[in-house]
Coordinates of C-alpha atoms and ligand atoms in Angstrom, one line a residue:
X1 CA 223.7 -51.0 136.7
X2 CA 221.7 -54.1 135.9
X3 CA 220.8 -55.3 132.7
X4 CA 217.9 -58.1 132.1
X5 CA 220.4 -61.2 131.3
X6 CA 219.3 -62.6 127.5
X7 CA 218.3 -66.2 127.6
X8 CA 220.1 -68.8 126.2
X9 CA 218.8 -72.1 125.0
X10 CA 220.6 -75.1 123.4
X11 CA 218.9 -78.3 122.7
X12 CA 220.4 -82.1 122.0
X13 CA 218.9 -84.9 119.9
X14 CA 215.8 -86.6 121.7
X15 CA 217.3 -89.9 122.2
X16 CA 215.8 -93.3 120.9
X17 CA 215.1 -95.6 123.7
X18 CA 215.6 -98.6 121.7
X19 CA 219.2 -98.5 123.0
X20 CA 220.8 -97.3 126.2
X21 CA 222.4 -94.5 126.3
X22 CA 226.2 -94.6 124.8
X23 CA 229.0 -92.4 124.7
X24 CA 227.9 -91.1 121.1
X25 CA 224.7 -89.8 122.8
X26 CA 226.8 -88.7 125.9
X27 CA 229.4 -86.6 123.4
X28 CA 226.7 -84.2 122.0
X29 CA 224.6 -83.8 125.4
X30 CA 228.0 -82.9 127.6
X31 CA 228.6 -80.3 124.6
X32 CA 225.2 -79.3 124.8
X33 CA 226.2 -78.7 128.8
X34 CA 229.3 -77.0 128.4
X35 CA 227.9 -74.5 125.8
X36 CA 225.0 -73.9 128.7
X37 CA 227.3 -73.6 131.4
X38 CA 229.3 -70.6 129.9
X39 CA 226.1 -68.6 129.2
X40 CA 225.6 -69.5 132.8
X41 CA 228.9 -67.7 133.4
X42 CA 228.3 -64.9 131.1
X43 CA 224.7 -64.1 133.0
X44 CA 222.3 -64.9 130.7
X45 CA 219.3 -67.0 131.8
X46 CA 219.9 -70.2 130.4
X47 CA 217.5 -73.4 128.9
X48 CA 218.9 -76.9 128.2
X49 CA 216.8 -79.3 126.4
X50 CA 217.2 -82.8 126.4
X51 CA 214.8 -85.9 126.1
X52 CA 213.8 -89.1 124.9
X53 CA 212.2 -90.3 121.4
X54 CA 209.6 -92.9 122.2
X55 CA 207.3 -93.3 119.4
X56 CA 207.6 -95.3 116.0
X57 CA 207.8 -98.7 114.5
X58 CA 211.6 -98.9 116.1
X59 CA 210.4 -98.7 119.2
X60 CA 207.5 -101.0 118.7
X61 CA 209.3 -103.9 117.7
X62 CA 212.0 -103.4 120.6
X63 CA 209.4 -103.7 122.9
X64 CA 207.4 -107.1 120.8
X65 CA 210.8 -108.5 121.2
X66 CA 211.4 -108.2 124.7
X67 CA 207.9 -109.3 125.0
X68 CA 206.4 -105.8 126.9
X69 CA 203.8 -103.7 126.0
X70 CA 205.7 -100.3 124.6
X71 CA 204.3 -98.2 127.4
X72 CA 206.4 -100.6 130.2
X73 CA 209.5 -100.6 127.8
X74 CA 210.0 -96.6 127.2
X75 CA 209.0 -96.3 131.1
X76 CA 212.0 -98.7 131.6
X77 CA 215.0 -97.2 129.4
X78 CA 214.1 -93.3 129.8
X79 CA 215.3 -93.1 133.2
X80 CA 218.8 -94.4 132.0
X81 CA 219.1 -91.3 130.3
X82 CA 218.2 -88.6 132.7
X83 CA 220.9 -90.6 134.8
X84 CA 223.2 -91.0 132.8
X85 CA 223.5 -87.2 132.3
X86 CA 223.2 -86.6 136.2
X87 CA 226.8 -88.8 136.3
X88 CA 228.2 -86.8 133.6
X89 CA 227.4 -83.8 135.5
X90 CA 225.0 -82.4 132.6
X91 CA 222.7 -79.9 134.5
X92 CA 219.5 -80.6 132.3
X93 CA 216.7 -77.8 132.3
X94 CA 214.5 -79.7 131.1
X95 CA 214.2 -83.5 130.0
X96 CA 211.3 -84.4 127.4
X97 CA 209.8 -87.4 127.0
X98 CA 207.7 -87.8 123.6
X99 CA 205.4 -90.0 125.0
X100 CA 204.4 -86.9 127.6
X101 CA 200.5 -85.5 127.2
X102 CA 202.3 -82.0 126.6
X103 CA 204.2 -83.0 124.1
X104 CA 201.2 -84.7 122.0
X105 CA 199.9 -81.7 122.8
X106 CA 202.2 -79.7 120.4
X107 CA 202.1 -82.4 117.8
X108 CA 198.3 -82.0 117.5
X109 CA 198.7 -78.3 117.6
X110 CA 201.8 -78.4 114.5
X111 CA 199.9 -80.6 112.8
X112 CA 196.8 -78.9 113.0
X113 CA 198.5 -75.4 111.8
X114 CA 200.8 -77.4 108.8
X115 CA 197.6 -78.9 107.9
X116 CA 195.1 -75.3 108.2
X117 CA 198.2 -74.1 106.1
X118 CA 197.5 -76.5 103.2
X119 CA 201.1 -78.3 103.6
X120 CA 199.2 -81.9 104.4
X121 CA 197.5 -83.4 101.6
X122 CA 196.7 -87.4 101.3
X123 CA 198.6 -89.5 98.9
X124 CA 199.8 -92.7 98.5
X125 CA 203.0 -93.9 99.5
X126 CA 204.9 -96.7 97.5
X127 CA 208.7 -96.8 98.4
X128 CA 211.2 -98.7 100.6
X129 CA 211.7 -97.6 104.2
X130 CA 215.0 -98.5 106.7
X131 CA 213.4 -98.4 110.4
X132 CA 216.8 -98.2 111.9
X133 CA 216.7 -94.8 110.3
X134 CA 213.0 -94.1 110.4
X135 CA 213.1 -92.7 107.0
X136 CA 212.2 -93.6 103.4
X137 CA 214.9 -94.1 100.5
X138 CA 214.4 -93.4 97.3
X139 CA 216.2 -96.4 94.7
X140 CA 219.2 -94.3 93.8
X141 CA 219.9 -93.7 97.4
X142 CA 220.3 -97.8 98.4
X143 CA 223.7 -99.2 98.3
X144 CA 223.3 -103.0 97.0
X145 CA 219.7 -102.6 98.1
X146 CA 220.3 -101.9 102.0
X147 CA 220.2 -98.9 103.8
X148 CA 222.8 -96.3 103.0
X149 CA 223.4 -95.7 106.4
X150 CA 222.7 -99.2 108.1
X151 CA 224.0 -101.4 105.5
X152 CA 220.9 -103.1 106.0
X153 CA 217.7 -104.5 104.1
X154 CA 215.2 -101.8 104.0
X155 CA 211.4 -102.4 103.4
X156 CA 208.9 -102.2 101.2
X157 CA 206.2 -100.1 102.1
X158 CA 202.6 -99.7 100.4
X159 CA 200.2 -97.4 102.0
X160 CA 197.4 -94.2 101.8
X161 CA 199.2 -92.0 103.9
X162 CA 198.9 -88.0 104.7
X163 CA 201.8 -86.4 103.2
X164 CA 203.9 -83.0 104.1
X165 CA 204.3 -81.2 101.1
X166 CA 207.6 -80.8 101.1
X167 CA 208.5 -80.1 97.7
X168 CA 206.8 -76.6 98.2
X169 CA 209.4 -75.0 100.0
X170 CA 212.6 -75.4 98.1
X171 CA 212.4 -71.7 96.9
X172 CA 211.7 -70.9 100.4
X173 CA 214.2 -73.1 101.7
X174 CA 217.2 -71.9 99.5
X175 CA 216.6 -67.9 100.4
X176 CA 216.1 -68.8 104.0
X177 CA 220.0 -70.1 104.0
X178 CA 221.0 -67.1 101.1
X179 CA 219.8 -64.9 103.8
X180 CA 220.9 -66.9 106.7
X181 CA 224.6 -68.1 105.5
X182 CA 225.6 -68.6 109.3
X183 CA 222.4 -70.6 110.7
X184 CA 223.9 -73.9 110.0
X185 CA 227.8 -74.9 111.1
X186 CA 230.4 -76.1 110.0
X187 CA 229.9 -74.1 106.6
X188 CA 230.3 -77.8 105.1
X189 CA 227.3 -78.7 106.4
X190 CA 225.2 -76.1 104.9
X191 CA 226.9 -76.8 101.9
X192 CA 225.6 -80.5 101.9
X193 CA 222.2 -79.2 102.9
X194 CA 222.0 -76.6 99.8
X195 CA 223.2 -79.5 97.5
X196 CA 220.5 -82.0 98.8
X197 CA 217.7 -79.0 98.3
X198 CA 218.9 -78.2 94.8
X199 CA 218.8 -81.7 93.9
X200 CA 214.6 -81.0 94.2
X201 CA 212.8 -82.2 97.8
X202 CA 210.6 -85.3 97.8
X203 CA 207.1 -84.6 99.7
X204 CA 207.3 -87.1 102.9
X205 CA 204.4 -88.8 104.8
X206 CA 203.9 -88.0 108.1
X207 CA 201.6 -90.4 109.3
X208 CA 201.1 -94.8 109.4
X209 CA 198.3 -96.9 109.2
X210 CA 200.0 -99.8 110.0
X211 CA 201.1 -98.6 113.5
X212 CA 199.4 -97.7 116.6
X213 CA 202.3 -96.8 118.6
X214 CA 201.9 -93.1 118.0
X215 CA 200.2 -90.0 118.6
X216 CA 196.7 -90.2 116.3
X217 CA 196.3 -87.2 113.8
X218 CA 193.4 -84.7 115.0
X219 CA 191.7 -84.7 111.5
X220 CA 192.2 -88.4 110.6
X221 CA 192.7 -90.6 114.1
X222 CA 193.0 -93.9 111.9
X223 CA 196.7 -93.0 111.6
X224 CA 199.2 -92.0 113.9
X225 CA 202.0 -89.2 113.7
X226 CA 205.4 -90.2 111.5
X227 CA 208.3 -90.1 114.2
X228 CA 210.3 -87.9 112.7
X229 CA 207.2 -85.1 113.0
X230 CA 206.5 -86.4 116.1
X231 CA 210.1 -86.0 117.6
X232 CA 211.1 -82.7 115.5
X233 CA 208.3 -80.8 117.3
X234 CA 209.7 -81.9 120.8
X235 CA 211.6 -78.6 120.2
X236 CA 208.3 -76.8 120.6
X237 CA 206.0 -78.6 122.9
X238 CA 208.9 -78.6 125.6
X239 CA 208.7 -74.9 126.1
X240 CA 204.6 -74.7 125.5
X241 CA 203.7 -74.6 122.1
X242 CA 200.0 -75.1 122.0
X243 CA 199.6 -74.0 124.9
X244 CA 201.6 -71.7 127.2
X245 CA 202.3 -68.6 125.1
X246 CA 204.3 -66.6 127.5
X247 CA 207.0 -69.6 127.7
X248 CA 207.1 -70.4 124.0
X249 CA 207.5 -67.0 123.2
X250 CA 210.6 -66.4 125.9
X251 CA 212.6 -69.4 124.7
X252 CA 211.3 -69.7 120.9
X253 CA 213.5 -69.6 118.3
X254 CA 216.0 -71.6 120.1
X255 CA 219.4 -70.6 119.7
X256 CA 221.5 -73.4 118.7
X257 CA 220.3 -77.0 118.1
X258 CA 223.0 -79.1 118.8
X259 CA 223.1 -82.6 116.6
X260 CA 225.1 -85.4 115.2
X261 CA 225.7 -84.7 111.2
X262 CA 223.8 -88.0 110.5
X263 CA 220.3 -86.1 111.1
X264 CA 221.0 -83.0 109.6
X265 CA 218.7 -83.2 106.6
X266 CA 215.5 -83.6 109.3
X267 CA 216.7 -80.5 111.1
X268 CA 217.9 -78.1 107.9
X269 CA 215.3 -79.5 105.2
X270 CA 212.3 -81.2 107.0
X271 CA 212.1 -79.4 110.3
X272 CA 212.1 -75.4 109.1
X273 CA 210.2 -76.5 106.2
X274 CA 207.6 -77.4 108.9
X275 CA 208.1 -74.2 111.0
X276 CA 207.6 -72.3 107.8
X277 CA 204.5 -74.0 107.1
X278 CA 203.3 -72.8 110.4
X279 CA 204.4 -69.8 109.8
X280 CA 206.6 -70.1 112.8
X281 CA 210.4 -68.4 113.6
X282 CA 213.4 -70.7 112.3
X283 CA 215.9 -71.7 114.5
X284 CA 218.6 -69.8 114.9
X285 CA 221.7 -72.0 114.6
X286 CA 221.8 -75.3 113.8
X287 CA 225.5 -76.8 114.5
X288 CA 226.1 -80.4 113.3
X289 CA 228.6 -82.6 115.0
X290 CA 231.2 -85.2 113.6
X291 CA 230.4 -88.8 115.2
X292 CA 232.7 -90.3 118.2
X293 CA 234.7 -93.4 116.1
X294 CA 235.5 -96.5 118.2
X295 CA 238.5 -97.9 116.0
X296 CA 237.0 -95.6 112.8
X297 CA 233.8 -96.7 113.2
X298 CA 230.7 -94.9 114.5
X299 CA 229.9 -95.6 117.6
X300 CA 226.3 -96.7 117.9
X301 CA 224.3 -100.0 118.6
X302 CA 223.8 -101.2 114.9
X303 CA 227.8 -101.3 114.7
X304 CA 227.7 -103.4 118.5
X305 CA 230.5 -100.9 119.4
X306 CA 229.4 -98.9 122.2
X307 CA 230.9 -97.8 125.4
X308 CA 228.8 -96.7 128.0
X309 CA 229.0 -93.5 129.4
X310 CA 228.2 -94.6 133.2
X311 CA 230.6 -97.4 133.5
X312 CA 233.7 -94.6 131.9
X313 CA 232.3 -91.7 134.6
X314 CA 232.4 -94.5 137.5
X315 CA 235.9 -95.3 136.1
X316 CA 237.1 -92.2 135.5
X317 CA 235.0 -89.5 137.1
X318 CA 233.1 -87.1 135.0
X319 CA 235.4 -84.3 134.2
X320 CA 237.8 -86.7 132.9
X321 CA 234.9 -87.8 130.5
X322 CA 234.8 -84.4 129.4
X323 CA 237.6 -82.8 129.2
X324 CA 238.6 -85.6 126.4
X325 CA 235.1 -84.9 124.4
X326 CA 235.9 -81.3 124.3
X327 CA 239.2 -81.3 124.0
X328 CA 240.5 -84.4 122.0
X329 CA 237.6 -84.1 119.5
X330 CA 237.3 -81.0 117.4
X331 CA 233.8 -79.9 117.4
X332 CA 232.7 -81.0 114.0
X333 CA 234.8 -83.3 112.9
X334 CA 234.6 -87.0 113.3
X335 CA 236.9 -88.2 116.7
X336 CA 238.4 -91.4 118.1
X337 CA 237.3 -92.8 121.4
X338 CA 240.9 -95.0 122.9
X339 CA 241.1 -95.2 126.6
X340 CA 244.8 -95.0 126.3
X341 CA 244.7 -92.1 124.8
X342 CA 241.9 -91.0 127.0
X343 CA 244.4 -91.8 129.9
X344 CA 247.6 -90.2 128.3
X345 CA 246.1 -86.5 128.0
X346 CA 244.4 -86.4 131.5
X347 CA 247.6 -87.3 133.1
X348 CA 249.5 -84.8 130.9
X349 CA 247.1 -81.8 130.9
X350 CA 244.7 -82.2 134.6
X351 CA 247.2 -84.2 136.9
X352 CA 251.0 -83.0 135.2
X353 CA 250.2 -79.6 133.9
X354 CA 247.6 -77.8 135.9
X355 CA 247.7 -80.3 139.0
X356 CA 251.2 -80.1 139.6
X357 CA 251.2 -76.4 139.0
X358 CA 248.6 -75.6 141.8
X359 CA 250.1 -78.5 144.0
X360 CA 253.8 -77.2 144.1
X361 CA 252.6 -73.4 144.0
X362 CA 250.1 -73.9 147.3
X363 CA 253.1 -75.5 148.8
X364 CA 255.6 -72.9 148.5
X365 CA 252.7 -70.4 149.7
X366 CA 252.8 -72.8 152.8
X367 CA 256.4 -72.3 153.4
X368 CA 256.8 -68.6 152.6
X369 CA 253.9 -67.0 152.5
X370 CA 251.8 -68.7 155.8
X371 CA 249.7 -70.8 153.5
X372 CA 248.2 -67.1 151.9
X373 CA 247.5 -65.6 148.7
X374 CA 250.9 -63.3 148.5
X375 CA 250.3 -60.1 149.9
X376 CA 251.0 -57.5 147.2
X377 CA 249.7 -54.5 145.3
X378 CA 248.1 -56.3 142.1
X379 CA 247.8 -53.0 140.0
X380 CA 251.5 -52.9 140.5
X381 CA 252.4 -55.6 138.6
X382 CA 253.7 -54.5 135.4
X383 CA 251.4 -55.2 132.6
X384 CA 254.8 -56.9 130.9
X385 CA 254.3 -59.7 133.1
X386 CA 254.6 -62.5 131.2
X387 CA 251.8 -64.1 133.1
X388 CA 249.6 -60.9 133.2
X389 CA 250.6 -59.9 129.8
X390 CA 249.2 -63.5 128.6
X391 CA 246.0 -63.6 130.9
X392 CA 244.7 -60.6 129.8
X393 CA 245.4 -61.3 126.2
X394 CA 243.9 -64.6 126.3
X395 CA 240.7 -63.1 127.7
X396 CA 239.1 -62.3 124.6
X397 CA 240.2 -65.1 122.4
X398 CA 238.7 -67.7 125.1
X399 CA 235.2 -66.0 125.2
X400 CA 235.9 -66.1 121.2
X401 CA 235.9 -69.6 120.7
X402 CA 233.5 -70.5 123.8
X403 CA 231.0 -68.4 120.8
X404 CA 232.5 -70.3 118.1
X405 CA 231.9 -73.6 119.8
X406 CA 235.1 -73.8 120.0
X407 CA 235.9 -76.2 122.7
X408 CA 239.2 -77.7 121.7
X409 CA 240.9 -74.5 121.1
X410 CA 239.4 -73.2 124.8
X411 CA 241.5 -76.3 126.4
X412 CA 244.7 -75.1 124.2
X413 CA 244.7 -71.6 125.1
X414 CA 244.2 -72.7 128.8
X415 CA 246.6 -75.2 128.7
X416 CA 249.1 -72.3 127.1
X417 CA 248.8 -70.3 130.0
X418 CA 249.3 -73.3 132.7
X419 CA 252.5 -73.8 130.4
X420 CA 253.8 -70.8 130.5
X421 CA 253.3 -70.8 134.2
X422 CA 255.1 -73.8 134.7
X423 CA 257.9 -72.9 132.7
X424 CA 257.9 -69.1 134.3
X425 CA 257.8 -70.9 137.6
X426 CA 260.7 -73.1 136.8
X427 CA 263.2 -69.8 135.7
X428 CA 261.7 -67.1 138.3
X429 CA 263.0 -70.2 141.1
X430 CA 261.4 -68.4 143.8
X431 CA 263.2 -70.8 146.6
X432 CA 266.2 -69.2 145.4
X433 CA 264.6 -65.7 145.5
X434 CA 263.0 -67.1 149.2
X435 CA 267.1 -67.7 150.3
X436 CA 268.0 -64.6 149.0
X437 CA 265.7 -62.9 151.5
X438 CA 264.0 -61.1 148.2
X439 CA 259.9 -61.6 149.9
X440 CA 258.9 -59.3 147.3
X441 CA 259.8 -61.2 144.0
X442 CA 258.3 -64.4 145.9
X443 CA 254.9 -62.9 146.7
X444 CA 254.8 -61.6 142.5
X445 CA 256.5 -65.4 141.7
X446 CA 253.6 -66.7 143.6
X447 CA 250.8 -64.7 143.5
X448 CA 251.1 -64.3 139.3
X449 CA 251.4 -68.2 139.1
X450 CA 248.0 -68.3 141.2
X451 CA 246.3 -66.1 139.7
X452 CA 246.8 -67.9 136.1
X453 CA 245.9 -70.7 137.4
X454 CA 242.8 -69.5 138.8
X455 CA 241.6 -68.0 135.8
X456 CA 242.3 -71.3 133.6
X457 CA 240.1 -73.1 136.4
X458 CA 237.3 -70.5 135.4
X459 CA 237.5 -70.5 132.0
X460 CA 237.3 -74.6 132.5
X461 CA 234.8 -74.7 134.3
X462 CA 232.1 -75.1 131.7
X463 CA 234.5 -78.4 130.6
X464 CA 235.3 -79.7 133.9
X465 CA 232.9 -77.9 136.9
X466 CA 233.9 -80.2 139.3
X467 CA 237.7 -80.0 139.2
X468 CA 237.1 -75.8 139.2
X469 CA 235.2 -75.8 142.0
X470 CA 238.3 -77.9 143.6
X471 CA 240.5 -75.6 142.6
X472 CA 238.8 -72.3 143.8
X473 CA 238.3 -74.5 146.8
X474 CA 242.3 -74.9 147.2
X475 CA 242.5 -70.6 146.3
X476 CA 240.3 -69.8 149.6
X477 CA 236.9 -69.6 147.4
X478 CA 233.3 -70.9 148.4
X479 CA 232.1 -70.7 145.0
X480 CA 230.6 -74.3 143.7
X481 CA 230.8 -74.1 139.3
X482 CA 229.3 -77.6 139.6
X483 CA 225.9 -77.0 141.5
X484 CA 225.1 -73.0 141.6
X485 CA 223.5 -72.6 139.0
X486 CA 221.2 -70.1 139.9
X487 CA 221.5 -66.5 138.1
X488 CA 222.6 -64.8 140.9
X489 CA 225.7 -66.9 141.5
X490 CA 227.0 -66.2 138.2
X491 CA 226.6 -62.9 138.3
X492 CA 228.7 -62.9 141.3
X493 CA 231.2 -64.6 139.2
X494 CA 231.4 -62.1 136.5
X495 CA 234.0 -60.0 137.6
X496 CA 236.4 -63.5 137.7
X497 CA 236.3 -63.6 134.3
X498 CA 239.7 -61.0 134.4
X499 CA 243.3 -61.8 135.1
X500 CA 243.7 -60.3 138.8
X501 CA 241.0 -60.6 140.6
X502 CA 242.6 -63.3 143.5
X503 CA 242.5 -61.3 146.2
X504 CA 245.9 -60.5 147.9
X505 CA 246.5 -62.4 151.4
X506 CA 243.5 -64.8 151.1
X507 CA 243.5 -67.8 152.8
X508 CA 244.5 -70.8 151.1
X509 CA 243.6 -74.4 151.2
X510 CA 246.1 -77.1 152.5
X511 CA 247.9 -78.3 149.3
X512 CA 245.8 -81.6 148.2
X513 CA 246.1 -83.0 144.4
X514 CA 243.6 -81.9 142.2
X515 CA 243.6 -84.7 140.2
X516 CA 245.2 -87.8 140.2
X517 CA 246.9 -89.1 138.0
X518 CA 244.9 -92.3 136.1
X519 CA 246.0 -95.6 135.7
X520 CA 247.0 -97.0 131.7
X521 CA 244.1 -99.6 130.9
X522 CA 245.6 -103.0 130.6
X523 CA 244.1 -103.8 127.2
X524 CA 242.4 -100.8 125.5
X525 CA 238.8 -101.1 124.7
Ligands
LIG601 N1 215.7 -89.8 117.8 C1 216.4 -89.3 116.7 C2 216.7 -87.8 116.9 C3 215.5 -87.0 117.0 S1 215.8 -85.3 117.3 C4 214.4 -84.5 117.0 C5 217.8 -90.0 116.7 N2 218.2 -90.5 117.8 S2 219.5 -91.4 118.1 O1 219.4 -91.9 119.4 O2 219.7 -92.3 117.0 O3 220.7 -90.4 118.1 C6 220.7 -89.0 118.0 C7 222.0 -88.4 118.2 O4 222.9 -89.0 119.1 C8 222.9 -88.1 116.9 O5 222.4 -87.2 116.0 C9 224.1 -87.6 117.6 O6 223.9 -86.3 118.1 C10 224.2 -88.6 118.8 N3 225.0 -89.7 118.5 C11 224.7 -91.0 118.3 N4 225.8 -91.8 118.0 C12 226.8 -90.9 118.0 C13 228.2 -91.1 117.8 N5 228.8 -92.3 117.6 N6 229.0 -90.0 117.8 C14 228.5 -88.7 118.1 N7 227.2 -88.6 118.3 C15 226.4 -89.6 118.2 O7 218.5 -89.9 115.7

């Protein structure tokens, strides 16, 4: 029977150009990858969203002080996105550039329909602004006078300006999350957001005089688009708002916008206040992210405390990259970035635990079994099997927490079963069984510890493609997690999703390490 695969689509922050990309950026767009990669596995037709932010008075001044025009500097820093996320092994659907015609495209047409709506009114603006942030404060939200966020001077800003008439939708807002408790995650955050709506919403301009770096409103091209409009409706004009209706329609409302908890307010206040306006569908789910620390401190370029992402992957390889995100940092809380620790958990969980596993268990399957899968009759083993027994229990609480987001508890219950194998391993002593003469408790011992290990390499996969792919390699399997993406391979794959499936007398590969183990960083930094 076949059933049309549902589409999936996840989207990351569009990225400011005024910095390169960092491992902060890198953490939410390798989550954003992972989540994409087990809807791969699970069938469904699948839409990743990334891109770049290009537009504003941030961007203007980066480029005045490195003395281009902003057109050559966003041409120049883009790029190191998009390859930064190839080296991370992020398979990007799509990557959006704000400065793109289509894009301007969907801004004019949002505008226009917030506008036709009423929603847009002209006012004046008198208030201080942080352009770090792009955002206005009011008083009571400066901390000595600086930016809340930045610790920094803010602005003062004077101007007739076309405003978003925010305050309007706080009723509208409220029953949107009374009906919708489960649209924003952690429950925290929605929390914070109900709290900041109760407290009564500000109306916000969406458009500058002062700046010409910007896309020009349709009504009133004296002023150009506020940023944060600009950059909130990349969400639409990527999949052809405006202007391809059969697209929008298949991947509108996107399913989960992924972002850091610092720009939660623009995506649960601001940005379906906008959609409502338009009277378009909300998002879905909106999940925000703690920030990656670098000695407690959020990574990012005001602090001057970023790591880059590409200099870690040529380091370390990608999966390594990875695997720590998802696993050392629970998703939603805030997570410390130390390369010795980074170090420490590969070697323990990739090279000790699941390397050493495969390693010693292919080379025992050399010796006894003529470098085979253990020939055997799976549906004999007994469902006791404390290998079986766990596999198949596992099986549900793994595609559980894959829904929840759940990566960190994914790795655990993977790394339980690779445990228990190793351990099982050690007491079952199959070279004892193998002098015996007992062939039949060797092919179980062996076959069972396979098997495991196979399906922790699946499960993984969406964490660490590369080093599954190796492994199914080493199990006598052509199937590449990393590149085949393409429908059809997954749905080939769907049946691996059980605990024994490895096929009984299969070929193996010659025993090669997996992964090897990494070196402790002289100095950590
Ligand atoms: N351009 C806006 C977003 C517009 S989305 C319509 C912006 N860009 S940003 O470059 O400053 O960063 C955006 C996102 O990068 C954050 O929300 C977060 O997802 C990620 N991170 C940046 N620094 C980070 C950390 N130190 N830790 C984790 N994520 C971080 O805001």
């Amino acid at each position: 029977m076949t059933t049309t695969p549902r589409a999936y689509r996840a989207t990351t922050p569009i990225y400011y150009v005024n910095a390169r990309p960092h491992l902060g950026h890198a953490y939410t767009t390798v989550v954003a990858d992972a989540v994409c990669r087990w809807h791969r596995l699970l069938g469904h037709e699948t839409h990743l969203l990334t891109g770049t932010d290009e537009h504003g008075l941030k961007i203007q001044r980066a480029a005045e002080a490195e003395g281009v025009t902003p057109k050559a500097f966003v041409d120049g820093v883009a790029p190191l996105y998009a390859a930064a996320w190839e080296r991370l092994s992020v398979r990007v659907d799509d990557f959006i550039r704000t400065t793109e015609p289509r894009h301007a495209a969907g801004v004019r047409a949002l505008l226009s329909a917030c506008h036709a709506a009423g929603d847009i009114e002209s006012d004046t603006y008198r208030g201080h602004y942080c352009v770090a942030c792009e955002a206005y404060y009011l008083e009571s939200d400066l901390v000595g006078g600086n930016c809340p966020i930045h610790a920094r001077a803010v602005e003062y800003v004077e101007e007739d300006n076309w405003f978003f008439r925010l305050s309007r939708f706080e009723g509208r807002l409220l029953d949107w999350y009374a009906a919708h408790p489960d649209c924003i995650t952690p429950r925290h955050r929605l929390n914070e957001v109900l709290g900041f709506i109760r407290q009564g919403l500000q109306d916000f301009s969406i458009s500058r005089r002062s700046l010409t770096w910007g896309i020009p409103l349709p009504w009133d091209p004296t002023q150009v688009t506020y940023v944060w409009f600009d950059a909130l409706t990349n969400y639409l004009s990527a999949v052809g708002y405006g202007q391809d209706q059969a697209q929008y329609e298949k991947w509108w409302p996107v399913d989960y916008h992924l972002i850091g908890k610092d720009i939660i307010r623009f995506h649960c206040v601001y940005w379906p206040a906008m959609l409502m306006s338009a009277d378009l569908p909300l998002p879905t789910r909106v999940f925000g992210h703690g920030f990656l620390t670098k000695d407690g401190q959020k990574m990012g370029k005001s602090l001057g405390n970023i790591l880059n992402p590409v200099e870690l992957t040529g380091k370390y390889g990608a999966d390594a990259v990875r695997y720590y995100f998802l696993k050392e940092i629970e998703f939603g809380r805030d997570g410390d970035f130390n390369e010795t620790r980074f170090v420490q958990v590969l070697n323990a969980d990739l090279a000790n635990d699941l390397g050493n596993l495969l390693n010693r268990t292919i080379s025992m399957a050399k010796k006894y079994c003529q470098l085979q899968v253990p020939a055997l009759d799976v549906a004999a083993i007994e469902p006791e099997h404390p290998l079986k027994a766990l596999g198949d229990a596992l099986s549900d609480r793994v595609r559980l927490a894959y829904e929840n987001l759940a990566f960190s508890e994914v790795c655990h219950l993977i790394l339980e079963l690779v445990q228990t194998g190793n351990r099982y391993l050690d007491q079952a002593a199959p070279w004892t069984r193998y002098k015996e003469g007992n062939t039949a408790a060797v092919a179980e011992i062996l076959y069972t510890v396979l098997e495991s290990v196979r399906l922790g390499a699946y499960w993984l996969s969406p964490i660490v493609p590369a080093l599954s792919t190796n492994i199914y390699k080493q199990l006598g399997y052509s199937v590449d997690f990393e590149n085949s993406l393409k429908l059809q391979a997954k749905v080939v794959l769907e049946s691996h999703d059980r605990w024994g499936t490895l096929k009984p007398s299969q070929a193996l590969a010659d025993p090669t390490p997996i992964f090897r183990a990494l070196e402790l960083p002289a100095t950590d930094h």
